[in-house]
Short mmCIF file of C-alpha atoms in Angstrom, two decimals:
data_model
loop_
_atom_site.label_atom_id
_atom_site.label_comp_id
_atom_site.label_asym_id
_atom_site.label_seq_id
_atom_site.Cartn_x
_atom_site.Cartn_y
_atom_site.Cartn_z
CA UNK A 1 0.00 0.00 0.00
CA UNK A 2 1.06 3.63 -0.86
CA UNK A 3 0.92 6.30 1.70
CA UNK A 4 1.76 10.04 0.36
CA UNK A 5 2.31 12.06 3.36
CA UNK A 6 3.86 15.35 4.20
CA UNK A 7 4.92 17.56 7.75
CA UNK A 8 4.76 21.03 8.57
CA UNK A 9 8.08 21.67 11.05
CA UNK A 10 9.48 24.08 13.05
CA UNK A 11 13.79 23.82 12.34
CA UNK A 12 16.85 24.99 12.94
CA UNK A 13 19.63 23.51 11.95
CA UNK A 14 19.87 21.29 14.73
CA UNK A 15 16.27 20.62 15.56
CA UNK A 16 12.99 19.42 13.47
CA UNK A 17 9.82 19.46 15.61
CA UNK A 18 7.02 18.47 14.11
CA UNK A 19 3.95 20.95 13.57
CA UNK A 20 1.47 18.56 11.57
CA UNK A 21 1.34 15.88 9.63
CA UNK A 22 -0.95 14.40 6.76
CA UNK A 23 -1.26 11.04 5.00
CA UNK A 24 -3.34 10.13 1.93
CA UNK A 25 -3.39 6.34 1.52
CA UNK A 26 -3.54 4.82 -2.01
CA UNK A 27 -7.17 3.50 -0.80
CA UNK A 28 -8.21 6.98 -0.01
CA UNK A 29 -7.81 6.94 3.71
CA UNK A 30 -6.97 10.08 4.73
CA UNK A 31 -5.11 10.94 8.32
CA UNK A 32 -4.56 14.55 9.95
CA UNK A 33 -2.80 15.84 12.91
CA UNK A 34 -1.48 18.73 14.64
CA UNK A 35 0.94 18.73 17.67
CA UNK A 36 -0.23 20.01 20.94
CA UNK A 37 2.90 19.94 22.18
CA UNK A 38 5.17 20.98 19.41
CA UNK A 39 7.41 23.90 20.83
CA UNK A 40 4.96 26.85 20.40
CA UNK A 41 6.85 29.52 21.57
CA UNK A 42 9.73 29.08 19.41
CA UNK A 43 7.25 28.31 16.71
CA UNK A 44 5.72 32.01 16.91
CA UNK A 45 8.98 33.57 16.57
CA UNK A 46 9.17 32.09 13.18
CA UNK A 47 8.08 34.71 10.55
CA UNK A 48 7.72 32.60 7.49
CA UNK A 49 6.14 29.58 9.85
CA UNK A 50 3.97 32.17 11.14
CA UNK A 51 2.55 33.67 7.56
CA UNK A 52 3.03 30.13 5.85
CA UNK A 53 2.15 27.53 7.83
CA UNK A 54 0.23 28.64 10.99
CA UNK A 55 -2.62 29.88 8.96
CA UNK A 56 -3.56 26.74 7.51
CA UNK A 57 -3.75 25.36 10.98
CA UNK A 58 -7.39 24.32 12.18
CA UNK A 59 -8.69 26.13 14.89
CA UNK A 60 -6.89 25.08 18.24
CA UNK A 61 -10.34 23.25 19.75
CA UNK A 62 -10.39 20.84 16.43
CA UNK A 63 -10.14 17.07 17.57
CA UNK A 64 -6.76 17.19 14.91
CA UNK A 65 -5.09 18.80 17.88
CA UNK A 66 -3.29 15.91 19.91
CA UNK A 67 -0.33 15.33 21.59
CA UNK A 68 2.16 13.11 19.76
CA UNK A 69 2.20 10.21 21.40
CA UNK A 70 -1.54 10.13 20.21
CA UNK A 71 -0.30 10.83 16.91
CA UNK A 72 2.25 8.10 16.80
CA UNK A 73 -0.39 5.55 17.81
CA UNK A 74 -2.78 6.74 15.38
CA UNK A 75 0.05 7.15 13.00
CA UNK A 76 0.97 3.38 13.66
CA UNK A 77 -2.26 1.75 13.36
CA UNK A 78 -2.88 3.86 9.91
CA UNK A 79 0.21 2.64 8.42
CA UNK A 80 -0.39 -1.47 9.26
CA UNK A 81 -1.03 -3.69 6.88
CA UNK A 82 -0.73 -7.53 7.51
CA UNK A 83 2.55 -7.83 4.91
CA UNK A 84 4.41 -5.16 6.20
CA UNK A 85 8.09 -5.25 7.09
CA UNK A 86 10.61 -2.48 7.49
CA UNK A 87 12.54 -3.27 3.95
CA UNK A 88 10.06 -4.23 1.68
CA UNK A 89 6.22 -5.12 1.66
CA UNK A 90 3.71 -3.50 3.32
CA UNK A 91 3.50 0.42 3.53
CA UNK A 92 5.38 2.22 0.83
CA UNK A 93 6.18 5.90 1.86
CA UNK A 94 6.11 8.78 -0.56
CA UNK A 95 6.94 12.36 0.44
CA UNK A 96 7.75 15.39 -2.04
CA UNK A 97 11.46 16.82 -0.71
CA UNK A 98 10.94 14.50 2.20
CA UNK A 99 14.35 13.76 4.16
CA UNK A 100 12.85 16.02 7.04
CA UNK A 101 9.59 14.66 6.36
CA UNK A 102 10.94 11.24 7.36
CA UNK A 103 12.94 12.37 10.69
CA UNK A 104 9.67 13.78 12.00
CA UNK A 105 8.01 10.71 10.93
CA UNK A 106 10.34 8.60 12.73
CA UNK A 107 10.70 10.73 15.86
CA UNK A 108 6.98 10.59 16.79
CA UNK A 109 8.55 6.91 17.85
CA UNK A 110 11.95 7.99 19.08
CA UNK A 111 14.75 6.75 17.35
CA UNK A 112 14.94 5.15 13.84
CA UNK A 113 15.62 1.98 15.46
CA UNK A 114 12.14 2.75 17.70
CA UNK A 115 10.01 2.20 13.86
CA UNK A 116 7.65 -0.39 14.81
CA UNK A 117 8.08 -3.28 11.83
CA UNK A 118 5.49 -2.22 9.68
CA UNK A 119 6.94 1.40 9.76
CA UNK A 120 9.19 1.63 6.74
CA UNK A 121 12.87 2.91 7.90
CA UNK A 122 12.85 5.54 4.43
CA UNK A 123 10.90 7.27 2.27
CA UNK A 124 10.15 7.13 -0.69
CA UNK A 125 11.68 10.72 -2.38
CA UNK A 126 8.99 12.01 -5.18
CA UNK A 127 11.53 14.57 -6.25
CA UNK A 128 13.81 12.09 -7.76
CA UNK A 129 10.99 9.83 -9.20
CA UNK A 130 10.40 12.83 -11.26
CA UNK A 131 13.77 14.08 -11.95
CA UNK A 132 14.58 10.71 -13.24
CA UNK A 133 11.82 9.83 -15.79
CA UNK A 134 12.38 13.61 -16.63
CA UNK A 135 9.01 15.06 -15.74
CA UNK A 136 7.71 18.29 -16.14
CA UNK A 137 4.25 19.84 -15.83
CA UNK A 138 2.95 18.61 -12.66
CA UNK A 139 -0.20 19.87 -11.94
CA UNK A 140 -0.18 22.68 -10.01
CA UNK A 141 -1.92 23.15 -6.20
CA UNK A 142 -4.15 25.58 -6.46
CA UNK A 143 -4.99 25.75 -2.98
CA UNK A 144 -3.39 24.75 0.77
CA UNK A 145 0.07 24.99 0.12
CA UNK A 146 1.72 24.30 3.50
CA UNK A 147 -1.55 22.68 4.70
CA UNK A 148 0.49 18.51 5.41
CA UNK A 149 -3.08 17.35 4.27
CA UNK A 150 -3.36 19.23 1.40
CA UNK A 151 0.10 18.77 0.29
CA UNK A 152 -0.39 14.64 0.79
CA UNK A 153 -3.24 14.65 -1.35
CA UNK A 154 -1.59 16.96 -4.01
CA UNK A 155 1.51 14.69 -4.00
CA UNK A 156 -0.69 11.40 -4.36
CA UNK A 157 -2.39 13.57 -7.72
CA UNK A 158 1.25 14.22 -9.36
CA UNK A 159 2.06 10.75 -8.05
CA UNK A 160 -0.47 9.21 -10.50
CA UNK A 161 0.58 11.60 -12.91
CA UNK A 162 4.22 10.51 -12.90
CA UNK A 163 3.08 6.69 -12.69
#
C-alpha cells in the first residue's frame, strides 16, 4: 500500500519538531494531525512559519489537535497492513522533498531503530521519481500549500501523474 504524506516543522539547523502531519493512503484513507505539544513559543517567533504555515492550521479546539504520542499511535495503526516489514512489503512511503519529512516521521517513535516493523525505515523521495523519468508539468496546487493534508493529497495527484 502507498501512503503520500507530508509535515509542517518548526527547524533549525539542529532541531525538526514536528507541527502537523498528513497522510493520503492509495485506498483513499486520509489521516490529519497537529501537535499540541510541538514547541509553540519558538514556533511564533518564526516569521515565514507564522505567515506560511500557521494559517492553515485548524482552529486550536479541532479534535486534529493531539499530543504526539496520540499521533504516533494513530500514525501506527494507519500505516499497518498484515505484509508489512521495514525493507520491503507492506507500507510504501512517498513524500515530495521528504528527508525532514521522514525524521519527524520517525521521531513521533523515538529513534529510527524505535520504527515499529510495519513502519518503513525511508521514504520514498517524489523529487527524484520525477527528476529521473524527466518530468515536467505537474499539476499545479491551487490551494493549501503548507496545509500537510493538502500537500499529501496533491503529492498522491502528481504521483499518478508521474506513474
Amino acid at each position: 500500500m502507498r501512503y503520500f504524506y507530508d509535515c509542517e516543522f518548526h527547524e533549525d539547523g539542529e532541531t525538526i519538531d514536528l507541527i502537523s502531519i498528513g497522510i493520503v493512503a492509495q485506498d483513499g484513507r486520509e489521516y490529519y494531525a497537529v501537535a499540541t505539544d510541538a514547541d509553540w513559543q519558538r514556533i511564533e517567533k518564526n516569521d515565514w512559519l507564522m505567515a506560511n504555515v500557521v494559517p492553515q492550521l485548524p482552529d486550536r479546539g479541532s479534535p486534529e489537535w493531539k499530543p504526539r504520542n496520540q499521533i504516533r499511535d494513530e500514525v501506527s495503526e494507519f500505516l499497518k497492513s498484515p505484509d508489512a516489514n521495514k525493507w520491503s512489503g507492506g507500507a510504501e512511503l512517498w513524500a515530495d522533498f521528504g528527508a525532514y519529512d521522514h525524521v519527524c516521521l520517525a521521531q513521533l517513535f523515538g529513534t529510527m531503530m524505535d520504527l515499529p516493523r510495519h513502519v518503513p525505515m525511508h521514504t520514498n523521495e517524489f523529487q527524484q521519481r520525477i527528476r529521473d523519468r524527466g518530468v515536467r508539468g505537474l499539476p499545479v496546487q491551487e490551494s493549501g500549500v503548507h496545509d500537510a493534508l493538502a500537500d499529501a493529497r496533491h503529492l498522491k495527484v502528481c504521483f499518478g501523474v508521474v506513474s
